[in-house]
Short mmCIF file of C-alpha atoms in Angstrom, two decimals:
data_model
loop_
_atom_site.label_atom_id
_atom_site.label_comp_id
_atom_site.label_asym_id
_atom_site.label_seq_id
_atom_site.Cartn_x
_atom_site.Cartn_y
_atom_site.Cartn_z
CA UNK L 1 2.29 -1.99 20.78
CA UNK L 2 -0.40 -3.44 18.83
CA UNK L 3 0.08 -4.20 15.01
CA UNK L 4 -1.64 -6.22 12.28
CA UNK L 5 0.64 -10.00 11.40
CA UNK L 6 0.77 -13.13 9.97
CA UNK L 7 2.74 -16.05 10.08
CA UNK L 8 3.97 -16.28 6.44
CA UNK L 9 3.41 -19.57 4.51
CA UNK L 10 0.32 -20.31 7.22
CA UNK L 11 -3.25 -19.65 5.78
CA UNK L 12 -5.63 -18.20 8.03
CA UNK L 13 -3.00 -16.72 10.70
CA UNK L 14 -4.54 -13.03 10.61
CA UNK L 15 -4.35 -11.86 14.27
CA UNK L 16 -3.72 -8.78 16.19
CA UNK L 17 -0.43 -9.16 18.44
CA UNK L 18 1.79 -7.11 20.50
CA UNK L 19 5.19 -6.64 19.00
CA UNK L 20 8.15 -4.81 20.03
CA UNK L 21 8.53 -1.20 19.63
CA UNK L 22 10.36 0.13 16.00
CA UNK L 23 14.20 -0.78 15.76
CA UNK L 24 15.35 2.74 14.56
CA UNK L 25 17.30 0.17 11.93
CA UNK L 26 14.02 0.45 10.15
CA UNK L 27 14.46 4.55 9.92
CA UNK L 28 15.76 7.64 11.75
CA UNK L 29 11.78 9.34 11.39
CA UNK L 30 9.26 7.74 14.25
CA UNK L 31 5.50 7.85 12.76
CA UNK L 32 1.88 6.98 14.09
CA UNK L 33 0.14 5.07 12.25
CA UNK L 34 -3.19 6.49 10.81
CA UNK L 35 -4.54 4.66 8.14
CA UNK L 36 -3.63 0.99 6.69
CA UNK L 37 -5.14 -0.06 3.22
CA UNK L 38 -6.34 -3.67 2.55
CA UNK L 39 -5.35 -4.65 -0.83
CA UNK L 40 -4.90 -8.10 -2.65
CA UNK L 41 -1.76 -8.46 -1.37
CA UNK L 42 -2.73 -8.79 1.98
CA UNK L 43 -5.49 -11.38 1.01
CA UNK L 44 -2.60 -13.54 -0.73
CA UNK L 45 -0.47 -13.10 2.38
CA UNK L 46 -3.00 -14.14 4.88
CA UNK L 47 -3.89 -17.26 2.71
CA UNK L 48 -0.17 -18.18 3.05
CA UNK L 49 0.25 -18.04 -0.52
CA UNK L 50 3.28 -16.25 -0.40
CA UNK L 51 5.09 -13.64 2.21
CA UNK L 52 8.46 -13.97 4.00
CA UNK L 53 9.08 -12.43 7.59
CA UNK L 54 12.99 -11.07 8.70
CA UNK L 55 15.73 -13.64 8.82
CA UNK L 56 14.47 -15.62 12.29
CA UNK L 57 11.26 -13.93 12.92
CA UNK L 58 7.76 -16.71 12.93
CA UNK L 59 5.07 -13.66 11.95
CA UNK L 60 5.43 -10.66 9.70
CA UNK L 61 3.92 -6.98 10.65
CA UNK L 62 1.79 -6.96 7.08
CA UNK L 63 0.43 -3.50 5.58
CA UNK L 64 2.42 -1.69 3.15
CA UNK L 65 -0.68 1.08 2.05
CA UNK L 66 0.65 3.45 4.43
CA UNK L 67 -0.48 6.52 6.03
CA UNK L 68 1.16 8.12 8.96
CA UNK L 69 1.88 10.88 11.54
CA UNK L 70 5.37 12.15 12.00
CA UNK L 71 5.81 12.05 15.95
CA UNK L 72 9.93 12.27 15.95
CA UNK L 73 12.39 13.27 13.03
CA UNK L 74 15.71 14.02 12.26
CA UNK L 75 16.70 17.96 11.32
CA UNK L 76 17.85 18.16 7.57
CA UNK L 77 15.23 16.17 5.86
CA UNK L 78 12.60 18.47 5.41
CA UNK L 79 9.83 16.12 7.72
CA UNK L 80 8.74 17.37 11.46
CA UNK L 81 6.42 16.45 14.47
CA UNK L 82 2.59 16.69 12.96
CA UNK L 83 3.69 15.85 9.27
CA UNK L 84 1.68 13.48 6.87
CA UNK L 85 3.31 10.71 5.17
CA UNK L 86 3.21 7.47 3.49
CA UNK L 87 6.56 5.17 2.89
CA UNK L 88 7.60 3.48 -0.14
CA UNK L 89 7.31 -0.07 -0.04
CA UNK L 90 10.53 -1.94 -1.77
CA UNK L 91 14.15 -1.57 -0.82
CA UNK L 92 16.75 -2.11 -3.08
CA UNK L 93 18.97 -5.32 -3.01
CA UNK L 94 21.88 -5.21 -1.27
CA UNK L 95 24.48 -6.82 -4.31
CA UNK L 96 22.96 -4.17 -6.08
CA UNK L 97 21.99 -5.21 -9.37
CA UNK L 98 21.99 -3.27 -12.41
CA UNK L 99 18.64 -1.71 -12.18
CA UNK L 100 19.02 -1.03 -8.08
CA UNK L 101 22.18 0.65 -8.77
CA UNK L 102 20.59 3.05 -10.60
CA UNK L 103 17.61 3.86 -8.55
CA UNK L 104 15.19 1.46 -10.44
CA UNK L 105 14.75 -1.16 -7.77
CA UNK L 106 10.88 -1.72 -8.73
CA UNK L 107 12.79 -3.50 -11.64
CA UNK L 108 15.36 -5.40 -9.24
CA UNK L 109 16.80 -8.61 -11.45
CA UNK L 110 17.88 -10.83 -8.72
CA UNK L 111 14.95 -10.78 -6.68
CA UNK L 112 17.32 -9.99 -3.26
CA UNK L 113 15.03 -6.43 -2.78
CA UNK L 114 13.19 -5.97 0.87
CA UNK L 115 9.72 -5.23 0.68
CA UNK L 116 7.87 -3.62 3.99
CA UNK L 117 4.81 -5.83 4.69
CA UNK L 118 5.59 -8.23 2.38
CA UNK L 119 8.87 -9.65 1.66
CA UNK L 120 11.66 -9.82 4.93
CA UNK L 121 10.91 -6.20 6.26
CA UNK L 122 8.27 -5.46 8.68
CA UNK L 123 5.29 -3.36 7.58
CA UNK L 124 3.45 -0.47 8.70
CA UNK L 125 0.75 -2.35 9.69
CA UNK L 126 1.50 -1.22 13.61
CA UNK L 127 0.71 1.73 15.59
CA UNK L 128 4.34 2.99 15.53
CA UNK L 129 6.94 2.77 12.68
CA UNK L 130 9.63 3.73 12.00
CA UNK L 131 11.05 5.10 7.71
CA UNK L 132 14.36 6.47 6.52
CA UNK L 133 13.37 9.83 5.34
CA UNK L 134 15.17 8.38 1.80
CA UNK L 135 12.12 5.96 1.42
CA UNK L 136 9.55 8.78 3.32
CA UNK L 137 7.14 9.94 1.10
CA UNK L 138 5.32 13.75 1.99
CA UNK L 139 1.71 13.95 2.23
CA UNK L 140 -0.29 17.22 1.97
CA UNK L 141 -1.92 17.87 4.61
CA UNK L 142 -5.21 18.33 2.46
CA UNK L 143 -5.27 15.08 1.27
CA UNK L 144 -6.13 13.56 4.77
CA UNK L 145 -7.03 10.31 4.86
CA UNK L 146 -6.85 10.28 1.12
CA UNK L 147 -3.46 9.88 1.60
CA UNK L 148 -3.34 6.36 2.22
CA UNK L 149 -4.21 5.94 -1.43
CA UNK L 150 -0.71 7.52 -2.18
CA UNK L 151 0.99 3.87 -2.74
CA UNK L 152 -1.75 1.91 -5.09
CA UNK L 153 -2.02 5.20 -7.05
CA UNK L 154 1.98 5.13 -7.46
CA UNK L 155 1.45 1.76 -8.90
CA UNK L 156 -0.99 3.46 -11.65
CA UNK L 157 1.60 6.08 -11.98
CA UNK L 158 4.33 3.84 -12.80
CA UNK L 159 2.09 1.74 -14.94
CA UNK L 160 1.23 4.84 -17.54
CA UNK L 161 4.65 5.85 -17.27
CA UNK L 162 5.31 2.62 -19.00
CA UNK L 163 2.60 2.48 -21.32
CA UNK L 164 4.24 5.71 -22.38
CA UNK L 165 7.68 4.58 -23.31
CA UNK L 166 6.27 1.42 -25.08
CA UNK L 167 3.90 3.59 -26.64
CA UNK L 168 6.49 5.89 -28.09
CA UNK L 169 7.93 3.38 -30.37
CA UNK L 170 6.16 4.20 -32.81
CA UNK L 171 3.87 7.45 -33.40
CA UNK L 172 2.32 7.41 -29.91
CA UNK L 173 -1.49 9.73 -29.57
CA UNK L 174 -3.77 7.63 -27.53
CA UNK L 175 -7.24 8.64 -27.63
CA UNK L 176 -9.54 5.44 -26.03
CA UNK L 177 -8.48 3.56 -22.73
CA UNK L 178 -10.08 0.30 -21.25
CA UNK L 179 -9.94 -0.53 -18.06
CA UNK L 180 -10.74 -3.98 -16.68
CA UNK L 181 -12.20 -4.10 -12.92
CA UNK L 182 -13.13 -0.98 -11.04
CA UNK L 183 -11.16 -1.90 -7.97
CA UNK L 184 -9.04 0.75 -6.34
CA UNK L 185 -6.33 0.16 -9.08
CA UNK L 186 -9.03 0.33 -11.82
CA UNK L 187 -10.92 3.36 -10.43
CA UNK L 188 -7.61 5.25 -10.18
CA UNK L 189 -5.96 3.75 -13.34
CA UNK L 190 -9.54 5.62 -14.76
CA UNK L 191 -9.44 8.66 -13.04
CA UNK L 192 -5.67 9.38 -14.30
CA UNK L 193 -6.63 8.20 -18.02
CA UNK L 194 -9.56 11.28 -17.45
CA UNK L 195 -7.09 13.65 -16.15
CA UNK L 196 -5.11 13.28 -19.02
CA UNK L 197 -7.84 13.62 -21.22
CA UNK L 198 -8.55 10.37 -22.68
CA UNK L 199 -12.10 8.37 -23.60
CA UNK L 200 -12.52 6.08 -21.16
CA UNK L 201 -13.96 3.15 -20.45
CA UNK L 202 -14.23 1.12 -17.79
CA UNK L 203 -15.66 -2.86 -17.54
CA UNK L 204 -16.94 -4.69 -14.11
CA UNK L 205 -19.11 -7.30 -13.41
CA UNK L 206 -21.12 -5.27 -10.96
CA UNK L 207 -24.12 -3.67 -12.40
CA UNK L 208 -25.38 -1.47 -9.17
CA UNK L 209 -23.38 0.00 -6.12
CA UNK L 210 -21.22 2.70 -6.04
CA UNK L 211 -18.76 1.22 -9.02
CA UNK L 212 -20.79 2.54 -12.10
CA UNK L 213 -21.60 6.03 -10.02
CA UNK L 214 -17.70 6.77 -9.13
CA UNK L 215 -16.96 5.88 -12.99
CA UNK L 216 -19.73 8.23 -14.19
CA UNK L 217 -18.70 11.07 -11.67
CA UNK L 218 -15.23 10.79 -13.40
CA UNK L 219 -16.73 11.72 -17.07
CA UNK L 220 -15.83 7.84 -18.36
CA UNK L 221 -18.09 4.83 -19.43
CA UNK L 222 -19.59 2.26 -17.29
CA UNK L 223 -20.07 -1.35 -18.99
CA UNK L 224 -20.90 -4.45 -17.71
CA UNK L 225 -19.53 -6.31 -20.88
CA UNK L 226 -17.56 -6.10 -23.45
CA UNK L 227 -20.11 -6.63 -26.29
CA UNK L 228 -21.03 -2.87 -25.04
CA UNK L 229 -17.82 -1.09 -26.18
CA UNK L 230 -18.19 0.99 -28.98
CA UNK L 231 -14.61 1.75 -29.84
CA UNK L 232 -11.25 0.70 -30.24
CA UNK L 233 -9.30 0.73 -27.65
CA UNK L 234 -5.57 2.33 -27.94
CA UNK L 235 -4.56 1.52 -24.63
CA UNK L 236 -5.52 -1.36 -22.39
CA UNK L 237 -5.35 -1.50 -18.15
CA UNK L 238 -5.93 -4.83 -16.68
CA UNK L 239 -6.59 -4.44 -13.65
CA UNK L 240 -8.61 -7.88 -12.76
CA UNK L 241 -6.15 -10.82 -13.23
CA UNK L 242 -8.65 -13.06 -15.36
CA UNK L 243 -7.33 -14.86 -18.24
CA UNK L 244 -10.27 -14.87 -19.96
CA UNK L 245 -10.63 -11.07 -19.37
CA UNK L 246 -7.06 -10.37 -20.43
CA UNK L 247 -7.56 -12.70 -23.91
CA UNK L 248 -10.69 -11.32 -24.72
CA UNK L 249 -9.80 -7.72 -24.39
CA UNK L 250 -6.50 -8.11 -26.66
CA UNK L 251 -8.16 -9.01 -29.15
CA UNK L 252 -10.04 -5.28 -29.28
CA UNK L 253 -6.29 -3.43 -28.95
CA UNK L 254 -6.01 -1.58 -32.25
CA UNK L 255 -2.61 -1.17 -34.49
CA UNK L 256 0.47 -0.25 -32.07
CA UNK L 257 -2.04 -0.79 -29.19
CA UNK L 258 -0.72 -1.60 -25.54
CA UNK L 259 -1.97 -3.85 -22.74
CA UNK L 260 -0.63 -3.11 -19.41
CA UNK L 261 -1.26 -5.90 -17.14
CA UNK L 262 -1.48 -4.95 -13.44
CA UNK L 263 -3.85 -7.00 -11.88
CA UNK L 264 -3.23 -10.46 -10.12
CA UNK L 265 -6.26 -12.89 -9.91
CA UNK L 266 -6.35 -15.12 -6.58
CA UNK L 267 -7.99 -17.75 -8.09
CA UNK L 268 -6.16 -19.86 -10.97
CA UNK L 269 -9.02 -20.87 -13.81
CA UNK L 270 -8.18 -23.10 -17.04
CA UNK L 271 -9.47 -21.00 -19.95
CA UNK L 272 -10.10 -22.42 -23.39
CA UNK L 273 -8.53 -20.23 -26.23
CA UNK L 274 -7.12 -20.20 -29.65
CA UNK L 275 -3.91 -19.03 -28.63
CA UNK L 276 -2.42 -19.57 -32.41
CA UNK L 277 -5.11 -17.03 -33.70
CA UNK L 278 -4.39 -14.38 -31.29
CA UNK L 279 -0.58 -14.17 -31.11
CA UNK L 280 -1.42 -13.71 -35.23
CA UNK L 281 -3.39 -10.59 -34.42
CA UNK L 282 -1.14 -8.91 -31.39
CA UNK L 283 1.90 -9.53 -33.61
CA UNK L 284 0.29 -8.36 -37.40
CA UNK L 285 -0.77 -5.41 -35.50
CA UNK L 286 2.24 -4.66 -33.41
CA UNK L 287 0.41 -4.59 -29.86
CA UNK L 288 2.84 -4.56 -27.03
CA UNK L 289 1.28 -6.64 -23.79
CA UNK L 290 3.56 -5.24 -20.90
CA UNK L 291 3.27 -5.96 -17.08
CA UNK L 292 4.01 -3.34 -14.12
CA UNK L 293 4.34 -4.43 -10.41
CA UNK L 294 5.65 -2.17 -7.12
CA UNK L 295 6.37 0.85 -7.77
CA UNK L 296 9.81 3.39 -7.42
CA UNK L 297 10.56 6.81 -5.74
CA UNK L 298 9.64 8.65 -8.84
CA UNK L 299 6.08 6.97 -8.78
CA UNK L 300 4.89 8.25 -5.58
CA UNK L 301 5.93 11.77 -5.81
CA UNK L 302 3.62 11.29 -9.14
CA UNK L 303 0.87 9.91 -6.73
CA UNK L 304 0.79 12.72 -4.59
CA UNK L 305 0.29 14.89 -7.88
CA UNK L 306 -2.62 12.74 -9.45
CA UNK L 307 -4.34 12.91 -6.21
CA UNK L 308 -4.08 16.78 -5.61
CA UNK L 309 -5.57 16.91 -9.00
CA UNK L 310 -8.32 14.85 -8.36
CA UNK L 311 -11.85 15.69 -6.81
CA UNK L 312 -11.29 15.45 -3.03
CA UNK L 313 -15.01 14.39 -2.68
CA UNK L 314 -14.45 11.46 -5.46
CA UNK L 315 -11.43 10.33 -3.65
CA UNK L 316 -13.07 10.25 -0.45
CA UNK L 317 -15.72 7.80 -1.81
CA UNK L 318 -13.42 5.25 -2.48
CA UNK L 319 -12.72 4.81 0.96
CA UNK L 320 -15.99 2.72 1.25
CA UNK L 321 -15.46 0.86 4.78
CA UNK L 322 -12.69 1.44 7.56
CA UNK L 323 -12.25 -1.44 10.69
CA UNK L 324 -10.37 -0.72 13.80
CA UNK L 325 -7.26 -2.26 14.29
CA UNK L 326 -8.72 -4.42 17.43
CA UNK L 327 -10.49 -6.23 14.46
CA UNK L 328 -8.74 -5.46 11.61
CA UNK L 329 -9.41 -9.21 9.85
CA UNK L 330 -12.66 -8.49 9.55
CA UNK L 331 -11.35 -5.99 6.87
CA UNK L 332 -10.30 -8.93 4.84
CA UNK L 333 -14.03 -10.07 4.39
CA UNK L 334 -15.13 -8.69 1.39
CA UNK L 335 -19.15 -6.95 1.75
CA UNK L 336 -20.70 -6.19 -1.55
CA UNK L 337 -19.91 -2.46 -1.70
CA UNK L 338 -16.60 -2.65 -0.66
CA UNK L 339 -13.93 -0.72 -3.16
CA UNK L 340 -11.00 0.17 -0.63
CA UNK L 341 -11.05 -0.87 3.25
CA UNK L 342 -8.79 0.89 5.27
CA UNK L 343 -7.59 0.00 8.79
CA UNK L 344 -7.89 2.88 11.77
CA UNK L 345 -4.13 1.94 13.31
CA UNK L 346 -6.20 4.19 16.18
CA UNK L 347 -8.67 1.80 16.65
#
């Protein structure tokens, strides 16, 4: 079967190549693939920046956006033949540690954890793979290809789920969010600030294309720069990776303020700042800068609920280009309006 792979630590090894069918070691539930979503991830992995196949293995199946087609499953695990779903990304470490023990393995502390696409485990990258139902995640039906937002929006899920316990330790009522970049994780980090009723506001470089429309449609502010912002923020998603970016904005956090930092930036700048000066402010005005990565069980069933809530028709939109698989690397060529590219495993 066809499926989407890299040789890890090589830059520039995208290809399409014929692998062996699923080992059912990978999961008792057989899936099609449908839809594959390009992220950052992917970009790094390709570049050979980072990326580790199984134990012997010279390329690794990438993808870990998932959406898929139940074809064969096991009775007793509430999935069947014609069922959406997407699958969870990490696997706990085998030892385990503390936090795997108990479930939490997006927080593993020995760094032993599996991840599917990404880290010794296969992805679902291919036209067949296989999940144990354990790390299966359901997909309404009505969400259609929607769905294959499921795992970057249980990333934003997890992400305010922290913001919430770090907010909590004192007197905790939000009011204004900022958002940095109106990627996929920024345009959903947005559209769950809306739906639970916040001001929000949203910075990108990009002053035309579809970014400023899809932040508008959501009821939230559009600004090209930071000058523009006409209140202080509470609460604080980074989603672009830019030092700069990340110092200038937490500066703005007000008293108790937090700072989640979620996005990654490819490129690796030396920024000037007066680093003295701001650790005065963040710490006289007890701002909490917290970072969230991967996400757990509990996160994607929260996906799948943020994205029922949402406007099917703004969803679609951010679905802005989709490749066939017999060329997916041309999905990892960025074209000025792209937001999300998604890979047709049908293709």
């Amino acid at each position: 079967m066809r499926a989407m792979t890299v040789t890890p630590g090589t830059s520039d090894s995208a290809r399409l190549s014929e692998v062996a069918e699923p080992s059912p070691d990978d999961g008792s539930i057989l899936v099609e693939g449908l839809l594959t979503g390009i992220c950052g991830t992917d970009l790094e992995l390709v570049s050979g920046h980072f990326g580790t196949g199984r134990p012997g293995a010279e390329q690794l199946v990438i993808g870990h956006e998932s959406l898929g087609r139940v074809l064969e499953a096991p009775a007793g695990f509430g999935f069947a033949p014609g069922d959406l779903v997407a699958g969870v990304v990490r696997r706990p470490d085998p030892v385990p540690c503390p936090a795997c023990a108990r479930g939490e393995w997006d927080f593993c502390r020995n760094g032993r954890y599996t991840e599917r696409g990404i880290k010794e485990m296969d992805g679902y990258g291919a036209e067949r793979w296989r999940v144990d139902p354990y790390f299966a995640v359901p997909v309404p039906a009505e969400l259609g290809n929607s769905g294959v937002l499921v795992e970057p929006a249980s990333v934003l899920t997890k992400a305010w789920e922290q913001i919430d316990v770090v907010g909590q330790r004192s007197w905790y009522g939000p009011e204004h969010v900022l958002v940095t970049g109106a990627g996929p994780i920024g345009l959903l980090a947005a559209m769950v600030a809306r739906q639970r009723g916040y001001d929000v506001h949203v910075l990108d470089r990009m002053s035309d294309g579809p970014k400023p429309e899809l932040v508008r449609a959501l009821g939230a502010t559009y600004l090209t720069d930071l000058s523009e912002l006409t209140v202080v923020p509470d609460v604080v998603v980074e989603a672009t990776g830019v030092g700069q970016v990340v110092f200038d904005c937490a500066k703005l956090l007000g008293p108790a303020g937090v700072m989640c930092l979620i996005g990654i930036s490819l490129e690796s700048a030396p920024i000037g700042v007066q680093l003295d000066a701001l650790i005065r402010q963040l710490v006289v005005r007890n701002v909490a800068l917290i970072g969230v990565v991967n996400a757990g069980k509990r996160h994607y069933a929260d996906a799948v609920d943020v994205l029922q809530a949402a406007d099917p028709e703004w969803l679609g939109r951010l679905i802005t280009r989709t490749v066939p698989l017999s060329d997916w690397p041309s999905a990892l060529t960025r074209e000025p309006d792209d937001i999300k590219v998604v890979v047709d495993m049908r293709g």
